[in-house]
Amino acid sequence: MTEEEFLKYVSRYHSKGSPVVRTEEEDCAVWEEDGFRLFTADAMVEGVHFRWAYFSPYALGWKLAAVNLSDIAAMGGTPQGALLILGWPRVPEKSLIEEFYRGLTEGLSRFGAGLLGGDTVKSPVFWAGLFLFGRATRPIFRQGAQPGDLIYVSRPLGASAAALRWFEEGKDPPEALKKAHLFPEPEVELGRRLAEAGLVSAMIDISDGLLLDLSRLCRASGVGAELENIPVAEGATEEEALSGGEDYALLFAAPPGKEKDLFRAIGDRPLYPLGHLTQKAGLISFRGRPISARGFDHFN
Amino acid sequence: MTEEEFLKYVSRYHSKGSPVVRTEEEDCAVWEEDGFRLFTADAMVEGVHFRWAYFSPYALGWKLAAVNLSDIAAMGGTPQGALLILGWPRVPEKSLIEEFYRGLTEGLSRFGAGLLGGDTVKSPVFWAGLFLFGRATRPIFRQGAQPGDLIYVSRPLGASAAALRWFEEGKDPPEALKKAHLFPEPEVELGRRLAEAGLVSAMIDISDGLLLDLSRLCRASGVGAELENIPVAEGATEEEALSGGEDYALLFAAPPGKEKDLFRAIGDRPLYPLGHLTQKAGLISFRGRPISARGFDHFN
């Protein structure tokens, strides 16, 4: 069973109907009550998602905050508060706790969220799970994009996967790659501005690779995509930009002809046009040739 | 470092000030926004909190729901929604997933809450963490009890610990004990009624044993306690009732002279009076003799 199959299978157990707006196939669960409330959760397990050989406790805390913040960003939301569940294999050393909590709370507070508590348990292996909640006045979903919409990504891709390649070979990556992997920047401000501007038809963050996350946006919207340009981060391969994952960039669709309004709304920061959406539901092509939605899958 | 010391140490990283009302030393984090919002998280790890030898996946799902629901109950709140983080050692079997999710969602929905999503990751060991949120119009804290207040518990204690004793000896416990350990009943309805009645000065749920949880209520309220009666569940020892833990009963304090109003407010269901609170801050005595706040500690 792949992760997608698993998630589809368990979706029958998710709540349906008001006040629940969305559960699965979104970056956050969406709950309508005095506006929209967003809920997301992500976990990192030692030996599966990271190794202490190249992760400091501070970086791990920051990254756990960032991957969750990125889910809120992908809905155009504002992060508010978080709860942490921590599994420790032994009585934790003070310096490790100190650094982990400092990274986590500095990551959260930089984007306006606070740590409210949680639970700590003994576990044969170290893992950390974060639950983050926030609000949105006008959430942007994966669903809603139209054929003809232009597709953008918020920064060049592949740097995080390139850093991992260096780390796994036991080598120290160049600083920019290292930063992309250890300290990804969630696009909270961009997501909020895009949501406020009302010019974006669908949005997702890139956690499992451009192709896989684009295919999710396409499936939710019932469209296909024609990619012409892929912005590849310096030091990364095109393959890493297409399928590497852990970029935490925003990927979104916007109707054509509003480019000026779009750039004004986001303060003229750079965006990277990838191509446009088509009527061919589920079909993604790159420079005229069909391409499969490969990407990181947590079970395979 | 004990769990209490750990929690005290990391409390410096918790958010302070509005809209945060409480973080540590409460059953839930409390956030004030359109009333009070409650957030709690609890995890269960294979080999630490349970063994598959005596836990079915269905029971595990139910119990994970129950321990979190009990935290909301202890604040007098109403559960709303939950997110699950699951660590699986292998590609999960459908029957196991099915039963676990069924137990979890039946436990949640029985008390008005729904499962909204979460995250699933690979892990060398099985663990499950649940985040639950809810609301309260008038939350009841551990703090607020006064010397002279009467102390009550919502049911006889020790049955869960007694069942664990049987299980750990490889034996099948009597049905009532087994049910107390595998399918504890969170006191959501009682908690809500007590909060609405406004007759309760402080409340906590018993997860780590009567003495330890009573000592937490006493410390938060700056009082001591004199215990006269301990309701021991049939098949449990007095020691298990005092310190066994995982009872998920409600323990609360109420000013004397309002007993009739109290019983009317909760629909005349039984309550078990334990004794009363004193001015001797931090001192708990049982039948006139001081007793230490022993109980289950997750690190020691």
XYZ file of C-alpha atoms in Angstrom:
600
model
C 0.000 0.000 0.000
C 1.448 3.404 -0.965
C 0.979 6.468 1.220
C -1.660 7.843 -1.194
C -3.600 4.552 -1.044
C -3.340 4.512 2.740
C -4.612 8.087 3.025
C -7.468 7.322 0.635
C -8.325 4.224 2.631
C -8.482 5.964 6.010
C -10.397 8.963 4.618
C -13.629 7.068 5.334
C -12.944 7.683 9.021
C -12.691 11.440 8.654
C -15.475 13.749 9.749
C -17.810 14.955 7.022
C -20.109 17.963 6.902
C -20.356 21.293 8.722
C -18.330 22.677 10.489
C -15.723 20.546 8.675
C -14.842 22.109 5.288
C -11.873 19.921 4.351
C -10.059 16.921 5.823
C -7.908 14.840 3.455
C -6.323 16.025 0.178
C -5.505 19.431 1.610
C -2.511 20.951 3.351
C -4.601 21.616 6.453
C -7.910 20.438 7.825
C -10.324 23.362 7.537
C -13.006 24.024 10.139
C -15.560 26.824 9.751
C -16.292 28.590 13.044
C -15.978 32.372 13.415
C -14.165 32.368 10.076
C -11.951 29.481 8.999
C -9.704 27.570 11.390
C -6.783 25.554 10.035
C -5.233 22.461 11.659
C -2.182 20.535 10.542
C 0.239 17.952 11.966
C 3.643 16.647 10.842
C 6.159 14.335 12.447
C 9.887 13.611 12.055
C 11.444 10.274 13.044
C 15.150 9.668 13.668
C 16.682 7.524 10.925
C 13.648 8.021 8.667
C 13.363 11.798 8.212
C 16.732 12.889 9.574
C 19.998 11.737 11.113
C 21.770 13.374 14.047
C 24.963 13.104 11.962
C 23.920 16.215 10.055
C 21.027 17.634 12.075
C 21.646 19.697 15.185
C 18.798 19.660 17.742
C 18.315 23.385 16.967
C 17.910 22.729 13.218
C 15.530 19.842 13.880
C 13.300 22.051 16.007
C 13.325 24.788 13.375
C 12.536 22.365 10.541
C 9.656 20.747 12.429
C 8.179 24.229 12.876
C 8.823 25.103 9.214
C 7.157 22.052 7.643
C 4.010 22.684 9.670
C 4.063 26.455 9.055
C 4.356 25.717 5.341
C 1.025 23.842 5.461
C -0.662 26.924 6.934
C 1.079 29.099 4.314
C -0.291 26.880 1.538
C -3.847 27.733 2.598
C -3.104 31.475 2.840
C -3.500 31.295 6.608
C -2.028 32.903 9.701
C -0.320 30.516 12.175
C -1.384 30.842 15.819
C -0.326 28.074 18.187
C 1.331 24.663 18.374
C 1.490 21.563 20.586
C 4.480 19.225 20.580
C 4.576 15.474 21.182
C 8.073 14.198 21.823
C 9.292 10.600 22.020
C 12.700 10.290 23.723
C 14.768 7.105 23.900
C 16.343 8.108 27.238
C 16.312 10.806 29.895
C 17.046 13.814 27.711
C 20.198 15.889 28.189
C 19.495 19.501 29.045
C 21.605 20.895 26.190
C 19.723 18.810 23.631
C 16.311 19.837 24.988
C 17.439 23.451 25.175
C 18.581 23.543 21.549
C 15.602 21.618 20.182
C 13.060 23.818 21.962
C 14.952 26.974 21.023
C 14.930 26.037 17.313
C 11.275 25.066 17.446
C 10.042 28.150 19.259
C 12.241 30.568 17.294
C 10.864 29.046 14.075
C 7.298 29.353 15.330
C 7.562 32.849 16.785
C 9.293 34.232 13.683
C 5.977 33.535 11.898
C 3.710 34.656 14.726
C 2.929 31.318 16.407
C 3.570 30.181 19.982
C 4.181 26.811 21.634
C 1.348 25.989 24.055
C 2.388 22.613 25.478
C 2.017 18.969 24.513
C 3.151 15.573 25.752
C 6.504 13.853 26.268
C 6.837 10.080 26.291
C 9.513 7.417 26.454
C 10.184 5.756 23.099
C 12.862 3.363 21.816
C 13.560 5.865 19.021
C 13.493 9.677 18.921
C 10.529 11.244 17.155
C 8.761 14.572 17.321
C 5.256 15.421 16.153
C 3.926 18.959 15.922
C 0.331 20.068 15.751
C -0.202 23.609 14.472
C -3.390 25.647 14.250
C -4.152 28.940 12.584
C -6.839 31.043 10.924
C -7.741 32.181 7.431
C -10.333 34.680 6.267
C -10.278 33.335 2.714
C -8.497 29.956 2.540
C -7.050 28.847 -0.797
C -7.571 25.165 -1.634
C -5.870 22.749 -4.023
C -9.175 22.689 -5.807
C -10.359 25.667 -7.898
C -7.755 26.022 -10.649
C -9.000 26.342 -14.265
C -7.512 25.302 -17.616
C -5.545 28.258 -18.938
C -4.419 29.406 -15.475
C -0.729 30.165 -15.201
C 1.372 28.122 -12.720
C 3.982 29.724 -10.486
C 6.434 28.534 -7.872
C 7.840 30.855 -5.216
C 11.529 29.943 -5.557
C 13.982 27.705 -7.433
C 13.652 24.042 -6.504
C 15.845 21.070 -5.637
C 18.250 22.631 -3.124
C 16.986 20.576 -0.174
C 17.265 17.286 -2.081
C 20.729 18.272 -3.319
C 21.864 18.904 0.273
C 20.519 15.505 1.317
C 22.569 13.906 -1.478
C 25.740 15.516 -0.017
C 24.803 14.521 3.548
C 24.052 10.909 2.615
C 27.494 10.726 0.961
C 28.984 11.891 4.286
C 30.010 15.264 2.838
C 29.349 18.838 3.907
C 27.155 20.629 1.313
C 27.646 24.263 0.225
C 26.030 26.713 2.654
C 22.988 27.601 0.497
C 22.049 23.942 0.003
C 22.575 23.158 3.672
C 20.322 26.047 4.688
C 17.581 24.858 2.294
C 17.559 21.408 3.916
C 18.080 22.287 7.584
C 16.340 25.666 7.765
C 13.629 25.809 5.073
C 11.708 29.096 4.983
C 7.943 28.634 5.077
C 6.246 31.154 2.758
C 3.747 32.399 5.334
C 3.847 36.057 4.262
C 3.530 35.234 0.563
C 0.663 32.810 1.158
C -1.264 35.393 3.158
C -0.736 38.127 0.568
C -1.829 35.821 -2.230
C -4.966 34.872 -0.309
C -5.798 38.510 0.453
C -5.300 39.572 -3.169
C -7.903 37.043 -4.348
C -5.981 36.442 -7.592
C -4.988 32.822 -6.933
C -7.251 29.914 -7.942
C -5.461 27.011 -6.182
C -2.361 26.529 -4.039
C -0.220 23.805 -2.400
C 3.228 23.725 -0.820
C 5.958 21.508 -2.263
C 6.846 18.923 0.357
C 7.002 15.719 -1.713
C 8.414 17.131 -4.971
C 7.103 19.488 -7.671
C 5.635 16.767 -9.891
C 3.861 14.897 -7.108
C 2.455 18.032 -5.493
C 1.471 19.519 -8.867
C -0.340 16.273 -9.689
C -2.269 16.646 -6.405
C -3.308 20.193 -7.299
C -4.275 19.011 -10.818
C -6.301 16.078 -9.483
C -8.147 18.271 -6.957
C -8.931 20.833 -9.686
C -9.645 18.313 -12.475
C -7.015 19.775 -14.801
C -3.682 18.873 -16.400
C -0.487 20.917 -16.697
C 2.048 21.852 -19.358
C 5.400 22.769 -17.851
C 7.821 24.853 -19.888
C 10.327 26.180 -17.346
C 11.657 24.598 -14.177
C 13.659 26.933 -11.939
C 16.518 24.743 -10.705
C 18.337 25.928 -7.570
C 22.101 26.410 -7.945
C 23.839 23.151 -7.103
C 20.746 21.004 -7.703
C 19.937 18.758 -10.663
C 16.782 19.104 -12.777
C 15.676 15.723 -11.422
C 16.026 17.062 -7.850
C 14.003 20.158 -8.819
C 11.246 17.998 -10.335
C 10.987 15.271 -7.705
C 13.360 15.914 -4.806
C 10.877 17.282 -2.314
C 11.159 19.201 0.966
C 11.332 22.516 -0.922
C 8.491 24.125 1.072
C 8.024 26.576 -1.780
C 4.473 27.578 -2.696
C 3.046 26.278 -5.968
C -0.072 28.067 -7.183
C -2.292 28.782 -10.159
C -3.589 32.202 -11.200
C -5.795 33.319 -14.111
C -3.824 34.944 -16.974
C -3.957 38.672 -17.664
C -3.615 39.710 -14.013
C 0.155 39.428 -13.724
C 0.598 43.130 -12.828
C -1.964 42.944 -10.031
C -0.376 39.738 -8.782
C 3.133 41.162 -8.515
C 1.822 44.377 -6.938
C -0.075 42.339 -4.316
C 3.020 40.440 -3.235
C 5.333 43.470 -3.113
C 7.161 42.763 -6.386
C 9.131 39.827 -5.001
C 10.264 37.274 -7.610
C 8.008 34.435 -8.761
C 8.910 31.655 -11.181
C 6.403 30.858 -13.969
C 6.326 27.136 -14.780
C 3.719 26.944 -17.541
C -0.061 26.668 -17.576
C -2.936 24.345 -16.776
C -4.839 22.382 -19.426
C -8.132 20.526 -19.852
C -6.344 17.164 -20.011
C -7.228 16.058 -16.471
C -4.356 14.264 -14.743
C -1.857 14.700 -17.581
C 1.352 16.580 -16.814
C 3.757 17.267 -19.663
C 7.194 18.848 -19.584
C 8.409 20.577 -22.762
C 5.774 18.752 -24.780
C 6.357 15.215 -23.373
C 4.198 13.466 -20.764
C 5.941 12.983 -17.428
C 4.878 10.782 -14.499
C 4.145 12.201 -11.078
C 7.131 10.707 -9.321
C 8.144 12.030 -5.962
C 8.930 11.043 -2.428
C 6.490 8.468 -1.050
C 6.704 7.757 2.676
C 5.886 4.051 2.382
C 7.676 2.924 -0.806
C 15.508 14.425 35.402
C 11.946 13.405 36.299
C 8.997 14.176 34.043
C 7.924 17.002 36.374
C 11.421 18.512 36.251
C 11.486 18.173 32.475
C 8.104 19.867 32.094
C 9.167 22.656 34.428
C 12.392 23.096 32.475
C 10.730 23.395 29.060
C 7.981 25.688 30.340
C 10.270 28.659 29.614
C 9.649 27.979 25.909
C 5.872 28.211 26.212
C 3.947 31.245 25.019
C 2.983 33.755 27.663
C 0.288 36.403 27.685
C -2.947 37.001 25.771
C -4.532 35.120 24.014
C -2.768 32.319 25.938
C -4.488 31.697 29.287
C -2.683 28.501 30.338
C 0.086 26.317 28.976
C 1.834 23.990 31.437
C 0.398 22.605 34.691
C -3.052 22.171 33.198
C -4.905 19.344 31.496
C -5.234 21.441 28.339
C -3.627 24.554 26.921
C -6.234 27.314 27.086
C -6.526 30.013 24.406
C -9.002 32.889 24.699
C -10.599 33.760 21.361
C -14.384 33.896 20.916
C -14.661 32.155 24.287
C -12.072 29.627 25.468
C -10.412 27.123 23.161
C -8.794 24.004 24.612
C -5.887 22.040 23.101
C -4.377 18.799 24.337
C -2.067 16.052 23.051
C -1.245 12.546 24.244
C 0.752 9.711 22.740
C 0.999 5.938 23.210
C 4.143 3.984 22.325
C 4.303 0.195 21.792
C 6.200 -1.530 24.605
C 6.038 1.598 26.793
C 2.310 2.364 27.152
C 0.831 -0.873 25.828
C 1.605 -4.298 24.383
C -0.174 -5.916 21.464
C -0.336 -9.077 23.608
C -3.335 -7.615 25.427
C -4.349 -4.603 23.303
C -6.435 -5.032 20.162
C -5.998 -2.272 17.552
C -9.627 -1.308 18.231
C -9.004 -0.905 21.982
C -5.828 1.077 21.347
C -7.698 3.520 19.112
C -10.453 3.891 21.683
C -8.032 4.428 24.565
C -6.029 7.049 22.665
C -9.276 8.939 22.105
C -10.309 8.476 25.758
C -7.101 9.799 27.359
C -7.300 12.965 25.263
C -11.055 13.379 25.790
C -10.438 13.077 29.520
C -8.166 16.160 29.378
C -10.984 18.184 27.801
C -13.407 16.767 30.403
C -11.090 17.914 33.204
C -11.482 21.539 32.040
C -15.272 21.252 31.746
C -14.967 21.542 27.965
C -16.682 20.205 24.862
C -14.473 18.150 22.490
C -14.595 19.168 18.818
C -11.917 17.738 16.536
C -8.732 15.681 16.478
C -5.648 15.095 14.337
C -3.724 11.823 14.465
C 0.005 11.263 13.966
C 0.856 7.623 13.416
C 4.274 5.960 13.290
C 4.193 2.498 11.680
C 7.106 0.036 11.596
C 5.962 -1.488 8.272
C 3.369 -1.163 5.559
C 0.242 -1.470 7.667
C -2.222 -4.339 7.222
C -5.703 -3.219 6.267
C -7.392 -5.084 9.130
C -5.131 -3.421 11.697
C -5.718 0.059 10.260
C -9.436 -0.606 10.011
C -9.738 -1.646 13.667
C -7.487 1.095 15.015
C -9.305 3.862 13.131
C -12.688 2.383 14.042
C -11.836 2.364 17.753
C -10.415 5.866 17.588
C -13.281 7.445 15.670
C -15.990 5.605 17.634
C -14.375 6.847 20.836
C -14.200 10.403 19.523
C -17.675 10.538 17.988
C -19.330 9.059 21.072
C -18.267 12.292 22.813
C -19.028 14.626 19.920
C -15.593 14.951 18.316
C -14.468 14.110 14.783
C -11.168 13.045 13.227
C -9.961 15.698 10.768
C -6.712 14.220 9.445
C -3.072 14.181 10.476
C 0.168 12.598 9.340
C 1.447 9.043 8.913
C 5.146 8.238 8.959
C 7.477 5.263 8.924
C 8.972 4.476 12.323
C 11.016 1.563 13.713
C 8.389 1.217 16.456
C 4.626 1.718 16.497
C 3.373 4.892 18.177
C 0.307 7.061 17.900
C -0.129 10.675 18.987
C -3.459 12.459 19.101
C -4.144 16.190 19.198
C -7.600 17.143 20.381
C -9.218 20.557 20.485
C -12.425 21.763 22.043
C -14.204 24.713 23.610
C -15.297 25.827 27.049
C -17.489 28.722 28.093
C -16.229 28.577 31.675
C -13.098 26.413 31.968
C -12.249 24.916 35.353
C -8.565 24.997 36.281
C -6.431 23.077 38.758
C -5.983 26.395 40.478
C -8.832 27.969 42.457
C -9.560 25.496 45.252
C -9.803 26.850 48.842
C -9.024 25.323 52.248
C -12.233 23.748 53.527
C -13.447 22.703 50.071
C -14.640 19.121 49.843
C -12.840 16.741 47.458
C -14.698 14.276 45.234
C -13.770 11.655 42.702
C -16.184 10.484 40.016
C -15.738 6.722 40.445
C -13.879 4.048 42.429
C -10.170 3.910 41.587
C -7.462 1.367 40.823
C -9.267 -0.907 38.333
C -7.020 0.040 35.402
C -3.829 -0.596 37.389
C -5.251 -3.882 38.675
C -5.942 -5.022 35.098
C -2.384 -4.130 34.108
C -1.114 -6.302 36.988
C -3.059 -9.272 35.556
C -1.886 -8.542 31.988
C 1.759 -8.230 32.997
C 1.484 -11.617 34.728
C 0.229 -13.045 31.403
C -3.283 -13.600 32.775
C -6.718 -12.535 31.614
C -8.274 -10.095 34.120
C -11.955 -10.102 35.140
C -14.150 -8.254 32.618
C -14.703 -5.076 34.680
C -10.982 -4.589 35.258
C -10.178 -5.289 31.619
C -12.739 -2.726 30.488
C -11.283 -0.092 32.845
C -7.823 -0.517 31.319
C -8.688 -0.996 27.634
C -11.823 1.127 27.340
C -11.696 3.882 29.973
C -14.704 6.205 29.957
C -13.785 9.889 29.794
C -16.102 11.931 32.003
C -16.987 14.504 29.351
C -20.644 14.882 30.326
C -19.862 15.178 34.056
C -17.087 17.709 33.438
C -19.369 19.888 31.350
C -22.197 19.767 33.884
C -19.844 20.625 36.735
C -18.475 23.576 34.765
C -21.955 24.838 33.893
C -23.159 24.557 37.491
C -20.351 26.838 38.676
C -20.073 24.933 41.975
C -16.589 23.501 41.429
C -13.449 25.401 42.474
C -10.744 23.239 40.823
C -10.597 20.054 38.752
C -8.137 17.548 37.224
C -8.444 14.090 35.697
C -6.612 11.148 37.248
C -4.120 9.882 34.712
C -1.001 9.377 36.876
C -2.636 8.228 40.114
C -4.870 9.865 42.727
C -2.032 11.037 44.987
C 0.095 12.520 42.212
C -2.805 14.266 40.497
C -4.229 15.479 43.827
C -0.793 16.895 44.682
C -0.866 18.803 41.365
C -4.278 20.282 42.159
C -3.059 21.167 45.662
C 0.134 22.796 44.372
C -1.749 24.841 41.753
C -4.257 25.997 44.395
C -1.728 26.456 47.213
C -3.554 24.080 49.570
C -3.108 20.710 51.280
C -5.532 17.779 51.565
C -6.834 15.442 54.258
C -8.125 12.194 52.804
C -10.539 10.088 54.829
C -12.097 7.700 52.306
C -10.645 6.115 49.200
C -13.163 4.364 46.945
C -11.307 1.242 45.825
C -12.636 -0.491 42.706
C -13.578 -4.161 43.142
C -10.537 -6.308 42.404
C -8.054 -3.474 43.001
C -5.804 -2.893 46.004
C -5.805 0.315 48.045
C -2.286 0.963 46.738
C -3.580 0.725 43.149
C -6.421 3.126 44.000
C -3.982 5.624 45.520
C -1.181 5.498 42.934
C -2.050 3.155 40.078
C -3.030 5.742 37.501
C -4.912 5.638 34.188
C -8.235 5.903 35.990
C -9.458 8.867 33.920
C -11.891 9.702 36.692
C -12.470 13.372 37.514
C -11.061 14.698 40.787
C -12.480 18.031 41.894
C -12.977 20.389 44.803
C -16.219 22.129 45.724
C -17.114 24.518 48.561
C -19.027 22.830 51.437
C -22.725 23.454 52.034
C -23.712 23.156 48.356
C -23.908 19.360 48.155
C -27.603 19.351 47.180
C -27.059 21.814 44.338
C -24.051 19.808 43.197
C -25.893 16.500 42.994
C -28.869 18.155 41.303
C -26.588 19.730 38.683
C -25.066 16.390 37.706
C -28.353 14.481 37.563
C -27.952 12.659 40.876
C -25.237 10.302 39.622
C -22.910 8.932 42.304
C -19.831 10.846 43.478
C -17.236 9.653 45.987
C -16.187 12.110 48.733
C -12.515 11.736 49.649
C -12.062 14.367 52.341
C -11.312 18.077 52.322
C -8.630 20.653 51.518
C -6.512 22.344 54.176
C -4.269 25.381 54.584
C -1.154 23.193 54.858
C 0.127 23.851 51.325
C 1.578 20.736 49.699
C 0.796 18.381 52.583
C -1.456 15.432 51.848
C -2.494 13.187 54.709
C -4.504 9.973 54.663
C -6.433 9.029 57.817
C -4.319 11.490 59.779
C -0.866 10.427 58.499
C 1.192 12.314 55.890
C 1.534 10.443 52.607
C 3.914 11.173 49.724
C 2.643 11.971 46.270
C 3.782 8.763 44.642
C 2.439 7.831 41.248
C 3.428 6.865 37.780
C 6.307 8.973 36.420
C 7.064 8.589 32.695
C 10.828 8.987 33.072
C 11.620 7.154 36.303
